[in-house]
């Protein structure tokens, strides 16, 4: 059963001196070490070129450092930008500007960004990487994001095989990586919601099912006992509220909720 998580939000700036790079797609590879809280990312930002010289500004969490930016067929200049993240951008993110010069003609351009950092504690009162739960949203800026949503995205995660993943994207594959104790999990997103790319995982996830007026619901939680009926009813209410204000979910009237171990936090 395919399902979706509620969207959060997303965040590119405009310049009068060069063509703005039209970032349309994101291919993201993540390697996550839950024990240390370390995340290593390789992001391919794919866009349609507008001119021989282009630029774009993106945001990335301050906990991460960029080791490399490159683009085949272009000279790349990059560095910190003096921009302040606009409303609904990832809190605490740093702004970077990439300029592409002497770009050869091609239908699409891919900018590769390599970075790493640690989210071992709560970041911006939201995201974290721990051995009990992983919560990643644009609040921590765990992936390069811009003012506009990517049309498509593909996320490939390598992490401890004990973890069970839930995302805004559709699960396309999950398989062990040899005898390493790691699992490769891949999510893809083509349709709304795609304003944020949410990744939640835990080795202790349990699933409680429910239904509300024809809408099938899956509630992921980490409680060792049965999920209280009051919480199930509350989740049904939120599902109905979402449908009444935003319309039916796009994936066959199926919705996924994740209840964080922290009180009052749901996805």
PDB file of C-alpha atoms in Angstrom:
ATOM      1  CA  UNK A   1       0.000   0.000   0.000  1.00  0.00           C
ATOM      2  CA  UNK A   2       1.524   3.321  -1.008  1.00  0.00           C
ATOM      3  CA  UNK A   3       0.992   6.202   1.342  1.00  0.00           C
ATOM      4  CA  UNK A   4       2.221   9.706   2.006  1.00  0.00           C
ATOM      5  CA  UNK A   5       3.319  11.963   4.799  1.00  0.00           C
ATOM      6  CA  UNK A   6       2.009  15.450   5.307  1.00  0.00           C
ATOM      7  CA  UNK A   7       4.158  18.037   3.513  1.00  0.00           C
ATOM      8  CA  UNK A   8       6.122  20.628   5.363  1.00  0.00           C
ATOM      9  CA  UNK A   9       7.790  23.225   3.146  1.00  0.00           C
ATOM     10  CA  UNK A  10      10.733  23.901   0.949  1.00  0.00           C
ATOM     11  CA  UNK A  11      12.864  26.620  -0.252  1.00  0.00           C
ATOM     12  CA  UNK A  12      16.431  29.867  -5.015  1.00  0.00           C
ATOM     13  CA  UNK A  13      17.148  33.276  -5.380  1.00  0.00           C
ATOM     14  CA  UNK A  14      17.106  35.535  -8.395  1.00  0.00           C
ATOM     15  CA  UNK A  15      19.844  37.720  -9.792  1.00  0.00           C
ATOM     16  CA  UNK A  16      19.955  40.326 -12.493  1.00  0.00           C
ATOM     17  CA  UNK A  17      23.535  39.532 -13.523  1.00  0.00           C
ATOM     18  CA  UNK A  18      23.191  35.959 -14.842  1.00  0.00           C
ATOM     19  CA  UNK A  19      20.691  33.303 -15.713  1.00  0.00           C
ATOM     20  CA  UNK A  20      19.131  31.543 -12.735  1.00  0.00           C
ATOM     21  CA  UNK A  21      19.740  27.808 -12.858  1.00  0.00           C
ATOM     22  CA  UNK A  22      16.358  26.045 -13.070  1.00  0.00           C
ATOM     23  CA  UNK A  23      16.807  23.227 -10.518  1.00  0.00           C
ATOM     24  CA  UNK A  24      14.200  20.579 -11.306  1.00  0.00           C
ATOM     25  CA  UNK A  25      15.385  17.248  -9.925  1.00  0.00           C
ATOM     26  CA  UNK A  26      17.351  15.850  -6.986  1.00  0.00           C
ATOM     27  CA  UNK A  27      19.198  12.545  -6.703  1.00  0.00           C
ATOM     28  CA  UNK A  28      20.454  12.118  -3.155  1.00  0.00           C
ATOM     29  CA  UNK A  29      22.661   9.405  -1.659  1.00  0.00           C
ATOM     30  CA  UNK A  30      22.894   9.276   2.142  1.00  0.00           C
ATOM     31  CA  UNK A  31      25.049   7.137   4.376  1.00  0.00           C
ATOM     32  CA  UNK A  32      23.864   7.349   7.978  1.00  0.00           C
ATOM     33  CA  UNK A  33      25.629   6.077  11.099  1.00  0.00           C
ATOM     34  CA  UNK A  34      23.049   6.044  13.881  1.00  0.00           C
ATOM     35  CA  UNK A  35      25.626   5.340  16.593  1.00  0.00           C
ATOM     36  CA  UNK A  36      27.686   8.472  15.891  1.00  0.00           C
ATOM     37  CA  UNK A  37      24.934  10.633  14.399  1.00  0.00           C
ATOM     38  CA  UNK A  38      27.016  11.121  11.257  1.00  0.00           C
ATOM     39  CA  UNK A  39      25.431  11.745   7.860  1.00  0.00           C
ATOM     40  CA  UNK A  40      27.347  11.775   4.587  1.00  0.00           C
ATOM     41  CA  UNK A  41      25.515  13.051   1.534  1.00  0.00           C
ATOM     42  CA  UNK A  42      26.079  13.203  -2.199  1.00  0.00           C
ATOM     43  CA  UNK A  43      23.481  15.342  -3.952  1.00  0.00           C
ATOM     44  CA  UNK A  44      22.977  15.622  -7.708  1.00  0.00           C
ATOM     45  CA  UNK A  45      20.941  18.760  -8.452  1.00  0.00           C
ATOM     46  CA  UNK A  46      19.594  18.435 -11.986  1.00  0.00           C
ATOM     47  CA  UNK A  47      18.402  21.427 -13.988  1.00  0.00           C
ATOM     48  CA  UNK A  48      17.669  22.748 -17.444  1.00  0.00           C
ATOM     49  CA  UNK A  49      20.380  25.212 -18.542  1.00  0.00           C
ATOM     50  CA  UNK A  50      19.313  28.711 -19.527  1.00  0.00           C
ATOM     51  CA  UNK A  51      22.603  30.211 -20.658  1.00  0.00           C
ATOM     52  CA  UNK A  52      26.381  29.859 -20.847  1.00  0.00           C
ATOM     53  CA  UNK A  53      26.725  31.401 -17.382  1.00  0.00           C
ATOM     54  CA  UNK A  54      24.333  30.464 -14.617  1.00  0.00           C
ATOM     55  CA  UNK A  55      24.085  30.553 -10.861  1.00  0.00           C
ATOM     56  CA  UNK A  56      21.935  29.319  -8.053  1.00  0.00           C
ATOM     57  CA  UNK A  57      21.716  29.694  -4.301  1.00  0.00           C
ATOM     58  CA  UNK A  58      20.874  26.785  -2.063  1.00  0.00           C
ATOM     59  CA  UNK A  59      20.591  26.204   1.657  1.00  0.00           C
ATOM     60  CA  UNK A  60      22.268  23.505   3.738  1.00  0.00           C
ATOM     61  CA  UNK A  61      22.271  22.976   7.501  1.00  0.00           C
ATOM     62  CA  UNK A  62      25.112  24.628   9.405  1.00  0.00           C
ATOM     63  CA  UNK A  63      25.989  21.277  10.950  1.00  0.00           C
ATOM     64  CA  UNK A  64      27.244  20.141   7.544  1.00  0.00           C
ATOM     65  CA  UNK A  65      30.443  20.998   5.717  1.00  0.00           C
ATOM     66  CA  UNK A  66      30.768  20.820   1.940  1.00  0.00           C
ATOM     67  CA  UNK A  67      33.806  18.972   0.632  1.00  0.00           C
ATOM     68  CA  UNK A  68      33.245  19.288  -3.102  1.00  0.00           C
ATOM     69  CA  UNK A  69      31.060  20.942  -5.741  1.00  0.00           C
ATOM     70  CA  UNK A  70      31.516  19.988  -9.385  1.00  0.00           C
ATOM     71  CA  UNK A  71      29.678  20.008 -12.696  1.00  0.00           C
ATOM     72  CA  UNK A  72      30.712  18.117 -15.828  1.00  0.00           C
ATOM     73  CA  UNK A  73      31.201  20.452 -18.771  1.00  0.00           C
ATOM     74  CA  UNK A  74      31.389  23.683 -16.760  1.00  0.00           C
ATOM     75  CA  UNK A  75      33.756  25.748 -14.641  1.00  0.00           C
ATOM     76  CA  UNK A  76      32.359  25.883 -11.093  1.00  0.00           C
ATOM     77  CA  UNK A  77      32.802  28.707  -8.592  1.00  0.00           C
ATOM     78  CA  UNK A  78      31.097  28.327  -5.225  1.00  0.00           C
ATOM     79  CA  UNK A  79      31.145  29.693  -1.717  1.00  0.00           C
ATOM     80  CA  UNK A  80      29.043  31.089   1.114  1.00  0.00           C
ATOM     81  CA  UNK A  81      26.391  33.604   0.141  1.00  0.00           C
ATOM     82  CA  UNK A  82      25.285  36.596   2.189  1.00  0.00           C
ATOM     83  CA  UNK A  83      21.647  35.620   1.884  1.00  0.00           C
ATOM     84  CA  UNK A  84      19.390  35.020   4.865  1.00  0.00           C
ATOM     85  CA  UNK A  85      17.079  32.021   4.675  1.00  0.00           C
ATOM     86  CA  UNK A  86      13.556  33.279   3.903  1.00  0.00           C
ATOM     87  CA  UNK A  87      10.448  32.296   5.903  1.00  0.00           C
ATOM     88  CA  UNK A  88       9.746  28.547   5.811  1.00  0.00           C
ATOM     89  CA  UNK A  89      13.384  27.859   4.942  1.00  0.00           C
ATOM     90  CA  UNK A  90      15.375  25.477   7.088  1.00  0.00           C
ATOM     91  CA  UNK A  91      16.145  27.213  10.367  1.00  0.00           C
ATOM     92  CA  UNK A  92      19.838  27.541  11.044  1.00  0.00           C
ATOM     93  CA  UNK A  93      20.819  26.815   7.448  1.00  0.00           C
ATOM     94  CA  UNK A  94      23.730  28.425   5.648  1.00  0.00           C
ATOM     95  CA  UNK A  95      23.358  29.876   2.148  1.00  0.00           C
ATOM     96  CA  UNK A  96      25.731  28.928  -0.669  1.00  0.00           C
ATOM     97  CA  UNK A  97      26.009  30.299  -4.195  1.00  0.00           C
ATOM     98  CA  UNK A  98      27.190  28.237  -7.142  1.00  0.00           C
ATOM     99  CA  UNK A  99      28.195  29.844 -10.430  1.00  0.00           C
ATOM    100  CA  UNK A 100      28.599  27.834 -13.615  1.00  0.00           C
ATOM    101  CA  UNK A 101      30.822  29.356 -16.292  1.00  0.00           C
ATOM    102  CA  UNK A 102      31.956  28.289 -19.767  1.00  0.00           C
ATOM    103  CA  UNK A 103      29.259  25.653 -19.749  1.00  0.00           C
ATOM    104  CA  UNK A 104      29.085  23.471 -22.837  1.00  0.00           C
ATOM    105  CA  UNK A 105      25.738  22.994 -24.556  1.00  0.00           C
ATOM    106  CA  UNK A 106      23.670  20.116 -23.190  1.00  0.00           C
ATOM    107  CA  UNK A 107      19.999  19.438 -22.492  1.00  0.00           C
ATOM    108  CA  UNK A 108      20.408  19.085 -18.736  1.00  0.00           C
ATOM    109  CA  UNK A 109      23.096  20.072 -16.260  1.00  0.00           C
ATOM    110  CA  UNK A 110      23.942  18.158 -13.077  1.00  0.00           C
ATOM    111  CA  UNK A 111      25.657  19.882 -10.165  1.00  0.00           C
ATOM    112  CA  UNK A 112      27.206  17.424  -7.688  1.00  0.00           C
ATOM    113  CA  UNK A 113      27.479  18.483  -4.032  1.00  0.00           C
ATOM    114  CA  UNK A 114      29.311  16.324  -1.469  1.00  0.00           C
ATOM    115  CA  UNK A 115      28.907  17.108   2.247  1.00  0.00           C
ATOM    116  CA  UNK A 116      28.893  15.573   5.724  1.00  0.00           C
ATOM    117  CA  UNK A 117      28.077  16.393   9.321  1.00  0.00           C
ATOM    118  CA  UNK A 118      26.547  15.170  12.568  1.00  0.00           C
ATOM    119  CA  UNK A 119      23.010  15.400  13.908  1.00  0.00           C
ATOM    120  CA  UNK A 120      23.645  13.435  17.092  1.00  0.00           C
ATOM    121  CA  UNK A 121      21.351  15.648  19.190  1.00  0.00           C
ATOM    122  CA  UNK A 122      18.121  17.499  18.520  1.00  0.00           C
ATOM    123  CA  UNK A 123      18.770  20.086  15.807  1.00  0.00           C
ATOM    124  CA  UNK A 124      16.541  23.188  15.806  1.00  0.00           C
ATOM    125  CA  UNK A 125      14.237  21.340  18.236  1.00  0.00           C
ATOM    126  CA  UNK A 126      13.307  18.957  15.474  1.00  0.00           C
ATOM    127  CA  UNK A 127      15.715  16.694  13.641  1.00  0.00           C
ATOM    128  CA  UNK A 128      18.130  14.125  15.033  1.00  0.00           C
ATOM    129  CA  UNK A 129      20.042  10.951  14.288  1.00  0.00           C
ATOM    130  CA  UNK A 130      20.138   8.457  17.146  1.00  0.00           C
ATOM    131  CA  UNK A 131      20.119   4.709  17.709  1.00  0.00           C
ATOM    132  CA  UNK A 132      16.440   4.797  18.689  1.00  0.00           C
ATOM    133  CA  UNK A 133      15.021   7.082  16.008  1.00  0.00           C
ATOM    134  CA  UNK A 134      16.096   9.159  13.001  1.00  0.00           C
ATOM    135  CA  UNK A 135      14.053  12.251  12.118  1.00  0.00           C
ATOM    136  CA  UNK A 136      15.125  14.227   9.047  1.00  0.00           C
ATOM    137  CA  UNK A 137      13.202  17.147   7.536  1.00  0.00           C
ATOM    138  CA  UNK A 138      14.155  20.443   5.943  1.00  0.00           C
ATOM    139  CA  UNK A 139      14.330  21.899   9.474  1.00  0.00           C
ATOM    140  CA  UNK A 140      17.895  20.588   9.780  1.00  0.00           C
ATOM    141  CA  UNK A 141      18.769  21.286   6.147  1.00  0.00           C
ATOM    142  CA  UNK A 142      20.002  17.713   5.740  1.00  0.00           C
ATOM    143  CA  UNK A 143      19.835  18.035   1.955  1.00  0.00           C
ATOM    144  CA  UNK A 144      20.507  20.990  -0.393  1.00  0.00           C
ATOM    145  CA  UNK A 145      17.220  22.815  -0.898  1.00  0.00           C
ATOM    146  CA  UNK A 146      16.102  25.865  -2.818  1.00  0.00           C
ATOM    147  CA  UNK A 147      13.159  28.245  -2.888  1.00  0.00           C
ATOM    148  CA  UNK A 148      11.230  26.030  -5.266  1.00  0.00           C
ATOM    149  CA  UNK A 149      10.320  22.370  -4.930  1.00  0.00           C
ATOM    150  CA  UNK A 150      12.090  19.814  -7.083  1.00  0.00           C
ATOM    151  CA  UNK A 151       9.831  18.248  -9.699  1.00  0.00           C
ATOM    152  CA  UNK A 152      11.269  14.804  -8.938  1.00  0.00           C
ATOM    153  CA  UNK A 153      13.582  13.298  -6.372  1.00  0.00           C
ATOM    154  CA  UNK A 154      15.265   9.991  -5.643  1.00  0.00           C
ATOM    155  CA  UNK A 155      16.732   9.226  -2.216  1.00  0.00           C
ATOM    156  CA  UNK A 156      19.096   6.309  -1.655  1.00  0.00           C
ATOM    157  CA  UNK A 157      19.903   5.537   1.993  1.00  0.00           C
ATOM    158  CA  UNK A 158      22.527   3.247   3.465  1.00  0.00           C
ATOM    159  CA  UNK A 159      21.949   2.598   7.148  1.00  0.00           C
ATOM    160  CA  UNK A 160      21.763  -0.069   9.841  1.00  0.00           C
ATOM    161  CA  UNK A 161      19.496  -2.908   8.717  1.00  0.00           C
ATOM    162  CA  UNK A 162      17.537  -2.704  11.971  1.00  0.00           C
ATOM    163  CA  UNK A 163      15.923   0.559  10.925  1.00  0.00           C
ATOM    164  CA  UNK A 164      12.522   0.687   9.226  1.00  0.00           C
ATOM    165  CA  UNK A 165      12.039   3.760   7.058  1.00  0.00           C
ATOM    166  CA  UNK A 166       9.039   5.954   6.284  1.00  0.00           C
ATOM    167  CA  UNK A 167       9.162   8.867   3.827  1.00  0.00           C
ATOM    168  CA  UNK A 168       7.161  11.346   1.789  1.00  0.00           C
ATOM    169  CA  UNK A 169       8.334   9.412  -1.270  1.00  0.00           C
ATOM    170  CA  UNK A 170       7.222   6.013  -2.499  1.00  0.00           C
ATOM    171  CA  UNK A 171       9.358   3.071  -1.433  1.00  0.00           C
ATOM    172  CA  UNK A 172      10.895   1.511  -4.534  1.00  0.00           C
ATOM    173  CA  UNK A 173      13.469  -0.850  -3.021  1.00  0.00           C
ATOM    174  CA  UNK A 174      14.905  -2.057   0.262  1.00  0.00           C
ATOM    175  CA  UNK A 175      17.563  -4.752   0.312  1.00  0.00           C
ATOM    176  CA  UNK A 176      20.565  -5.852   2.416  1.00  0.00           C
ATOM    177  CA  UNK A 177      24.045  -4.816   1.282  1.00  0.00           C
ATOM    178  CA  UNK A 178      25.902  -8.130   1.402  1.00  0.00           C
ATOM    179  CA  UNK A 179      26.867  -9.089   4.949  1.00  0.00           C
ATOM    180  CA  UNK A 180      27.676  -5.525   6.020  1.00  0.00           C
ATOM    181  CA  UNK A 181      24.685  -5.242   8.341  1.00  0.00           C
ATOM    182  CA  UNK A 182      23.492  -2.302   6.236  1.00  0.00           C
ATOM    183  CA  UNK A 183      20.389  -1.973   4.085  1.00  0.00           C
ATOM    184  CA  UNK A 184      19.971   0.096   0.936  1.00  0.00           C
ATOM    185  CA  UNK A 185      16.578   1.811   0.910  1.00  0.00           C
ATOM    186  CA  UNK A 186      15.366   3.879  -2.028  1.00  0.00           C
ATOM    187  CA  UNK A 187      12.465   6.340  -2.131  1.00  0.00           C
ATOM    188  CA  UNK A 188      11.226   8.279  -5.145  1.00  0.00           C
ATOM    189  CA  UNK A 189       8.913  11.258  -5.364  1.00  0.00           C
ATOM    190  CA  UNK A 190       7.076  12.416  -8.454  1.00  0.00           C
ATOM    191  CA  UNK A 191       3.794  13.810  -7.182  1.00  0.00           C
ATOM    192  CA  UNK A 192       2.760  16.070  -4.263  1.00  0.00           C
ATOM    193  CA  UNK A 193       3.561  16.345  -1.474  1.00  0.00           C
ATOM    194  CA  UNK A 194       7.136  17.172  -2.415  1.00  0.00           C
ATOM    195  CA  UNK A 195       7.722  20.545  -0.743  1.00  0.00           C
ATOM    196  CA  UNK A 196       9.774  18.739   1.874  1.00  0.00           C
ATOM    197  CA  UNK A 197      11.541  15.407   1.803  1.00  0.00           C
ATOM    198  CA  UNK A 198      10.842  13.744   5.135  1.00  0.00           C
ATOM    199  CA  UNK A 199      12.748  10.646   6.278  1.00  0.00           C
ATOM    200  CA  UNK A 200      11.833   8.933   9.553  1.00  0.00           C
ATOM    201  CA  UNK A 201      13.266   5.629  10.762  1.00  0.00           C
ATOM    202  CA  UNK A 202      13.414   3.507  13.889  1.00  0.00           C
ATOM    203  CA  UNK A 203      14.325  -0.081  14.765  1.00  0.00           C
ATOM    204  CA  UNK A 204      11.329  -0.099  17.115  1.00  0.00           C
ATOM    205  CA  UNK A 205       8.518   0.959  14.789  1.00  0.00           C
ATOM    206  CA  UNK A 206       5.136  -0.690  15.264  1.00  0.00           C
ATOM    207  CA  UNK A 207       2.207  -0.057  12.939  1.00  0.00           C
ATOM    208  CA  UNK A 208      -1.409   0.461  13.911  1.00  0.00           C
ATOM    209  CA  UNK A 209      -4.026   0.556  11.183  1.00  0.00           C
ATOM    210  CA  UNK A 210      -7.212   2.542  10.969  1.00  0.00           C
ATOM    211  CA  UNK A 211      -9.801   3.947   8.584  1.00  0.00           C
ATOM    212  CA  UNK A 212     -11.850   7.102   8.432  1.00  0.00           C
ATOM    213  CA  UNK A 213     -14.617   7.619   5.861  1.00  0.00           C
ATOM    214  CA  UNK A 214     -12.932   5.430   3.275  1.00  0.00           C
ATOM    215  CA  UNK A 215      -9.428   6.723   3.970  1.00  0.00           C
ATOM    216  CA  UNK A 216      -6.968   4.006   5.012  1.00  0.00           C
ATOM    217  CA  UNK A 217      -4.519   5.043   7.681  1.00  0.00           C
ATOM    218  CA  UNK A 218      -1.235   3.592   8.973  1.00  0.00           C
ATOM    219  CA  UNK A 219       0.184   4.967  12.219  1.00  0.00           C
ATOM    220  CA  UNK A 220       3.867   4.287  12.914  1.00  0.00           C
ATOM    221  CA  UNK A 221       4.898   4.565  16.560  1.00  0.00           C
ATOM    222  CA  UNK A 222       7.478   3.278  19.010  1.00  0.00           C
ATOM    223  CA  UNK A 223       5.250   2.507  21.990  1.00  0.00           C
ATOM    224  CA  UNK A 224       5.814  -0.954  23.430  1.00  0.00           C
ATOM    225  CA  UNK A 225       2.162  -1.373  24.335  1.00  0.00           C
ATOM    226  CA  UNK A 226      -1.007  -0.858  22.309  1.00  0.00           C
ATOM    227  CA  UNK A 227      -1.496   2.615  20.917  1.00  0.00           C
ATOM    228  CA  UNK A 228      -4.188   4.292  23.049  1.00  0.00           C
ATOM    229  CA  UNK A 229      -7.526   4.703  21.347  1.00  0.00           C
ATOM    230  CA  UNK A 230      -7.441   8.414  22.152  1.00  0.00           C
ATOM    231  CA  UNK A 231      -4.324   8.819  19.984  1.00  0.00           C
ATOM    232  CA  UNK A 232      -5.908   6.796  17.177  1.00  0.00           C
ATOM    233  CA  UNK A 233      -9.002   9.011  17.324  1.00  0.00           C
ATOM    234  CA  UNK A 234      -6.826  12.133  17.324  1.00  0.00           C
ATOM    235  CA  UNK A 235      -4.965  10.902  14.239  1.00  0.00           C
ATOM    236  CA  UNK A 236      -8.246  10.162  12.482  1.00  0.00           C
ATOM    237  CA  UNK A 237      -9.379  13.706  13.263  1.00  0.00           C
ATOM    238  CA  UNK A 238      -6.177  15.132  11.783  1.00  0.00           C
ATOM    239  CA  UNK A 239      -6.605  12.974   8.670  1.00  0.00           C
ATOM    240  CA  UNK A 240     -10.152  14.218   8.199  1.00  0.00           C
ATOM    241  CA  UNK A 241      -9.006  17.805   8.737  1.00  0.00           C
ATOM    242  CA  UNK A 242      -6.282  17.449   6.133  1.00  0.00           C
ATOM    243  CA  UNK A 243      -8.659  15.906   3.585  1.00  0.00           C
ATOM    244  CA  UNK A 244     -11.339  18.569   4.181  1.00  0.00           C
ATOM    245  CA  UNK A 245      -8.864  21.428   3.668  1.00  0.00           C
ATOM    246  CA  UNK A 246      -6.514  19.987   1.025  1.00  0.00           C
ATOM    247  CA  UNK A 247      -8.561  17.301  -0.692  1.00  0.00           C
ATOM    248  CA  UNK A 248      -8.090  13.523  -0.699  1.00  0.00           C
ATOM    249  CA  UNK A 249      -4.578  12.106  -0.515  1.00  0.00           C
ATOM    250  CA  UNK A 250      -3.128  11.489  -3.967  1.00  0.00           C
ATOM    251  CA  UNK A 251      -2.240   7.860  -3.356  1.00  0.00           C
ATOM    252  CA  UNK A 252      -5.398   5.804  -3.318  1.00  0.00           C
ATOM    253  CA  UNK A 253      -6.849   7.387  -0.186  1.00  0.00           C
ATOM    254  CA  UNK A 254      -3.959   6.089   1.907  1.00  0.00           C
ATOM    255  CA  UNK A 255      -2.194   8.223   4.496  1.00  0.00           C
ATOM    256  CA  UNK A 256       0.755   7.456   6.770  1.00  0.00           C
ATOM    257  CA  UNK A 257       1.295   9.094  10.140  1.00  0.00           C
ATOM    258  CA  UNK A 258       4.409   8.834  12.283  1.00  0.00           C
ATOM    259  CA  UNK A 259       4.135   9.685  15.961  1.00  0.00           C
ATOM    260  CA  UNK A 260       7.488  10.805  17.336  1.00  0.00           C
ATOM    261  CA  UNK A 261       8.493   9.658  20.829  1.00  0.00           C
ATOM    262  CA  UNK A 262       8.473  13.346  21.707  1.00  0.00           C
ATOM    263  CA  UNK A 263       5.112  14.525  23.005  1.00  0.00           C
ATOM    264  CA  UNK A 264       3.076  16.455  20.457  1.00  0.00           C
ATOM    265  CA  UNK A 265       5.302  15.639  17.474  1.00  0.00           C
ATOM    266  CA  UNK A 266       3.742  13.886  14.468  1.00  0.00           C
ATOM    267  CA  UNK A 267       4.474  13.588  10.752  1.00  0.00           C
TER     268      UNK A 267
END
